[in-house]
Amino acid sequence: MADAVVHFEIIGSDPAGLRSYYGELFGWEYSTDDAVTEAVSEPGNYGFVDGTTTGDGNGLNGGVGGGKNHSPKALFYVGVPNVEEALRKAEALGGTRLMGPEGVPGKLIVGQFTDPEGNLVGVAGPA
């Protein structure tokens, strides 16, 4: 597969409640910190899930966060070499850019778009 799914997110208006819910449901443990951008989650309210600590240790990294001004959603991020290029291509193919690129260049840049059917998808990369 050219570009693999590298991260998932579950976002809502009560991030602590969501972390508690999924922690009880799946046994997830969190490292609470900041998301790469406030467009994803309120500062200090993003719980990272380390995929090496879930299931057989080969799980996917993810996050559970949000805040009072964040709408509920679940999405996945596909790893790409260049977020801006991926967002432009998504738009050229009939998608709609919703966010990005945002983040820290050289560390992590993210973007989000909807596909032609309205499904929310994220892209993430170093640029």
PDB file of C-alpha atoms in Angstrom:
ATOM      1  CA  MET A   1       0.000   0.000   0.000  1.00  0.00           C
ATOM      2  CA  ALA A   2       1.437   3.372  -0.997  1.00  0.00           C
ATOM      3  CA  ASP A   3       0.080   5.513   1.843  1.00  0.00           C
ATOM      4  CA  ALA A   4      -0.924   3.723   5.037  1.00  0.00           C
ATOM      5  CA  VAL A   5      -3.294   4.704   7.825  1.00  0.00           C
ATOM      6  CA  VAL A   6      -1.016   6.043  10.573  1.00  0.00           C
ATOM      7  CA  HIS A   7      -3.311   7.523  13.225  1.00  0.00           C
ATOM      8  CA  PHE A   8      -6.927   7.649  14.398  1.00  0.00           C
ATOM      9  CA  GLU A   9      -8.840  10.252  16.395  1.00  0.00           C
ATOM     10  CA  ILE A  10     -12.051  10.325  18.370  1.00  0.00           C
ATOM     11  CA  ILE A  11     -13.092  13.914  19.101  1.00  0.00           C
ATOM     12  CA  GLY A  12     -15.973  15.289  21.132  1.00  0.00           C
ATOM     13  CA  SER A  13     -17.133  18.028  23.469  1.00  0.00           C
ATOM     14  CA  ASP A  14     -16.218  16.055  26.645  1.00  0.00           C
ATOM     15  CA  PRO A  15     -12.729  14.664  25.976  1.00  0.00           C
ATOM     16  CA  ALA A  16     -12.205  13.457  29.562  1.00  0.00           C
ATOM     17  CA  GLY A  17     -15.498  11.565  29.398  1.00  0.00           C
ATOM     18  CA  LEU A  18     -14.565  10.037  26.054  1.00  0.00           C
ATOM     19  CA  ARG A  19     -11.157   8.964  27.387  1.00  0.00           C
ATOM     20  CA  SER A  20     -12.850   7.352  30.370  1.00  0.00           C
ATOM     21  CA  TYR A  21     -15.395   5.608  28.137  1.00  0.00           C
ATOM     22  CA  TYR A  22     -12.844   4.165  25.703  1.00  0.00           C
ATOM     23  CA  GLY A  23     -10.431   3.391  28.530  1.00  0.00           C
ATOM     24  CA  GLU A  24     -13.098   1.259  30.222  1.00  0.00           C
ATOM     25  CA  LEU A  25     -14.322  -0.227  26.951  1.00  0.00           C
ATOM     26  CA  PHE A  26     -10.972  -1.167  25.403  1.00  0.00           C
ATOM     27  CA  GLY A  27      -8.431  -0.798  28.225  1.00  0.00           C
ATOM     28  CA  TRP A  28      -6.739   2.147  26.497  1.00  0.00           C
ATOM     29  CA  GLU A  29      -4.257   4.201  28.494  1.00  0.00           C
ATOM     30  CA  TYR A  30      -3.462   7.789  27.614  1.00  0.00           C
ATOM     31  CA  SER A  31      -0.654  10.274  27.710  1.00  0.00           C
ATOM     32  CA  THR A  32      -2.558  13.557  27.970  1.00  0.00           C
ATOM     33  CA  ASP A  33      -0.838  16.410  26.166  1.00  0.00           C
ATOM     34  CA  ASP A  34      -1.486  18.918  23.416  1.00  0.00           C
ATOM     35  CA  ALA A  35      -2.586  18.011  19.908  1.00  0.00           C
ATOM     36  CA  VAL A  36      -0.527  19.274  17.005  1.00  0.00           C
ATOM     37  CA  THR A  37      -3.072  22.098  16.526  1.00  0.00           C
ATOM     38  CA  GLU A  38      -5.945  23.631  18.497  1.00  0.00           C
ATOM     39  CA  ALA A  39      -8.168  22.913  15.465  1.00  0.00           C
ATOM     40  CA  VAL A  40      -8.021  19.253  16.587  1.00  0.00           C
ATOM     41  CA  SER A  41      -8.330  19.602  20.380  1.00  0.00           C
ATOM     42  CA  GLU A  42      -8.219  22.130  23.209  1.00  0.00           C
ATOM     43  CA  PRO A  43      -4.719  22.562  24.655  1.00  0.00           C
ATOM     44  CA  GLY A  44      -3.935  19.972  27.349  1.00  0.00           C
ATOM     45  CA  ASN A  45      -7.034  17.956  26.490  1.00  0.00           C
ATOM     46  CA  TYR A  46      -5.711  15.450  23.957  1.00  0.00           C
ATOM     47  CA  GLY A  47      -5.047  11.896  25.122  1.00  0.00           C
ATOM     48  CA  PHE A  48      -2.538   9.998  22.982  1.00  0.00           C
ATOM     49  CA  VAL A  49      -3.043   6.245  22.665  1.00  0.00           C
ATOM     50  CA  ASP A  50       0.256   4.416  22.045  1.00  0.00           C
ATOM     51  CA  GLY A  51      -0.414   1.510  19.690  1.00  0.00           C
ATOM     52  CA  THR A  52       2.434  -0.497  21.219  1.00  0.00           C
ATOM     53  CA  THR A  53       0.459  -0.692  24.490  1.00  0.00           C
ATOM     54  CA  THR A  54      -2.818  -1.935  22.960  1.00  0.00           C
ATOM     55  CA  GLY A  55      -3.849  -5.464  22.016  1.00  0.00           C
ATOM     56  CA  ASP A  56      -0.846  -7.517  20.937  1.00  0.00           C
ATOM     57  CA  GLY A  57       1.412  -4.450  20.907  1.00  0.00           C
ATOM     58  CA  ASN A  58       0.987  -3.840  17.186  1.00  0.00           C
ATOM     59  CA  GLY A  59      -1.918  -1.405  17.388  1.00  0.00           C
ATOM     60  CA  LEU A  60      -2.393   1.902  15.658  1.00  0.00           C
ATOM     61  CA  ASN A  61      -1.452   5.142  17.423  1.00  0.00           C
ATOM     62  CA  GLY A  62      -4.380   7.424  18.076  1.00  0.00           C
ATOM     63  CA  GLY A  63      -5.883  10.148  20.151  1.00  0.00           C
ATOM     64  CA  VAL A  64      -9.033  11.026  22.049  1.00  0.00           C
ATOM     65  CA  GLY A  65      -9.662  14.720  22.593  1.00  0.00           C
ATOM     66  CA  GLY A  66     -11.680  17.766  21.700  1.00  0.00           C
ATOM     67  CA  GLY A  67     -13.395  20.282  23.939  1.00  0.00           C
ATOM     68  CA  LYS A  68     -16.584  22.268  24.338  1.00  0.00           C
ATOM     69  CA  ASN A  69     -16.283  23.867  20.873  1.00  0.00           C
ATOM     70  CA  HIS A  70     -15.381  20.638  19.029  1.00  0.00           C
ATOM     71  CA  SER A  71     -17.976  18.596  17.151  1.00  0.00           C
ATOM     72  CA  PRO A  72     -18.091  14.821  17.630  1.00  0.00           C
ATOM     73  CA  LYS A  73     -16.271  12.832  14.976  1.00  0.00           C
ATOM     74  CA  ALA A  74     -14.124   9.792  14.446  1.00  0.00           C
ATOM     75  CA  LEU A  75     -11.516   9.833  11.709  1.00  0.00           C
ATOM     76  CA  PHE A  76      -8.325   8.267  10.475  1.00  0.00           C
ATOM     77  CA  TYR A  77      -5.169   9.877   9.112  1.00  0.00           C
ATOM     78  CA  VAL A  78      -3.227   8.620   6.108  1.00  0.00           C
ATOM     79  CA  GLY A  79       0.523   9.234   6.083  1.00  0.00           C
ATOM     80  CA  VAL A  80       1.638  11.330   3.104  1.00  0.00           C
ATOM     81  CA  PRO A  81       4.936  12.997   2.182  1.00  0.00           C
ATOM     82  CA  ASN A  82       3.324  16.430   1.679  1.00  0.00           C
ATOM     83  CA  VAL A  83       0.029  17.444   3.308  1.00  0.00           C
ATOM     84  CA  GLU A  84      -0.613  20.462   1.048  1.00  0.00           C
ATOM     85  CA  GLU A  85      -0.143  18.357  -2.082  1.00  0.00           C
ATOM     86  CA  ALA A  86      -2.469  15.661  -0.724  1.00  0.00           C
ATOM     87  CA  LEU A  87      -5.150  18.238   0.127  1.00  0.00           C
ATOM     88  CA  ARG A  88      -4.894  19.800  -3.337  1.00  0.00           C
ATOM     89  CA  LYS A  89      -5.249  16.386  -4.958  1.00  0.00           C
ATOM     90  CA  ALA A  90      -8.236  15.545  -2.734  1.00  0.00           C
ATOM     91  CA  GLU A  91      -9.906  18.777  -3.889  1.00  0.00           C
ATOM     92  CA  ALA A  92      -9.066  18.143  -7.557  1.00  0.00           C
ATOM     93  CA  LEU A  93     -10.748  14.746  -7.277  1.00  0.00           C
ATOM     94  CA  GLY A  94     -13.952  16.232  -5.831  1.00  0.00           C
ATOM     95  CA  GLY A  95     -13.196  16.421  -2.112  1.00  0.00           C
ATOM     96  CA  THR A  96     -13.469  19.476   0.125  1.00  0.00           C
ATOM     97  CA  ARG A  97     -10.638  20.780   2.305  1.00  0.00           C
ATOM     98  CA  LEU A  98     -11.745  21.456   5.878  1.00  0.00           C
ATOM     99  CA  MET A  99      -8.480  22.138   7.689  1.00  0.00           C
ATOM    100  CA  GLY A 100      -4.789  22.459   7.083  1.00  0.00           C
ATOM    101  CA  PRO A 101      -2.075  22.209   6.574  1.00  0.00           C
ATOM    102  CA  GLU A 102      -1.417  23.006  10.242  1.00  0.00           C
ATOM    103  CA  GLY A 103       1.224  21.895  12.711  1.00  0.00           C
ATOM    104  CA  VAL A 104       4.963  22.011  13.192  1.00  0.00           C
ATOM    105  CA  PRO A 105       6.972  21.773   9.939  1.00  0.00           C
ATOM    106  CA  GLY A 106       9.517  18.968  10.037  1.00  0.00           C
ATOM    107  CA  LYS A 107       7.727  17.339  12.974  1.00  0.00           C
ATOM    108  CA  LEU A 108       4.065  16.847  12.091  1.00  0.00           C
ATOM    109  CA  ILE A 109       1.684  18.612   9.722  1.00  0.00           C
ATOM    110  CA  VAL A 110      -1.988  17.605   9.467  1.00  0.00           C
ATOM    111  CA  GLY A 111      -4.966  18.380   7.277  1.00  0.00           C
ATOM    112  CA  GLN A 112      -8.540  17.183   6.956  1.00  0.00           C
ATOM    113  CA  PHE A 113     -10.913  16.897   4.017  1.00  0.00           C
ATOM    114  CA  THR A 114     -14.200  15.301   3.116  1.00  0.00           C
ATOM    115  CA  ASP A 115     -14.438  12.926   0.187  1.00  0.00           C
ATOM    116  CA  PRO A 116     -17.152  13.365  -2.491  1.00  0.00           C
ATOM    117  CA  GLU A 117     -19.614  11.456  -0.254  1.00  0.00           C
ATOM    118  CA  GLY A 118     -18.886  13.652   2.789  1.00  0.00           C
ATOM    119  CA  ASN A 119     -16.678  11.213   4.753  1.00  0.00           C
ATOM    120  CA  LEU A 120     -14.063  12.923   6.922  1.00  0.00           C
ATOM    121  CA  VAL A 121     -10.444  11.873   6.298  1.00  0.00           C
ATOM    122  CA  GLY A 122      -7.151  13.205   7.637  1.00  0.00           C
ATOM    123  CA  VAL A 123      -3.682  13.369   6.135  1.00  0.00           C
ATOM    124  CA  ALA A 124      -0.465  13.701   8.120  1.00  0.00           C
ATOM    125  CA  GLY A 125       3.177  14.097   7.241  1.00  0.00           C
ATOM    126  CA  PRO A 126       6.434  15.906   7.857  1.00  0.00           C
ATOM    127  CA  ALA A 127       5.639  18.627   5.312  1.00  0.00           C
TER     128      ALA A 127
END
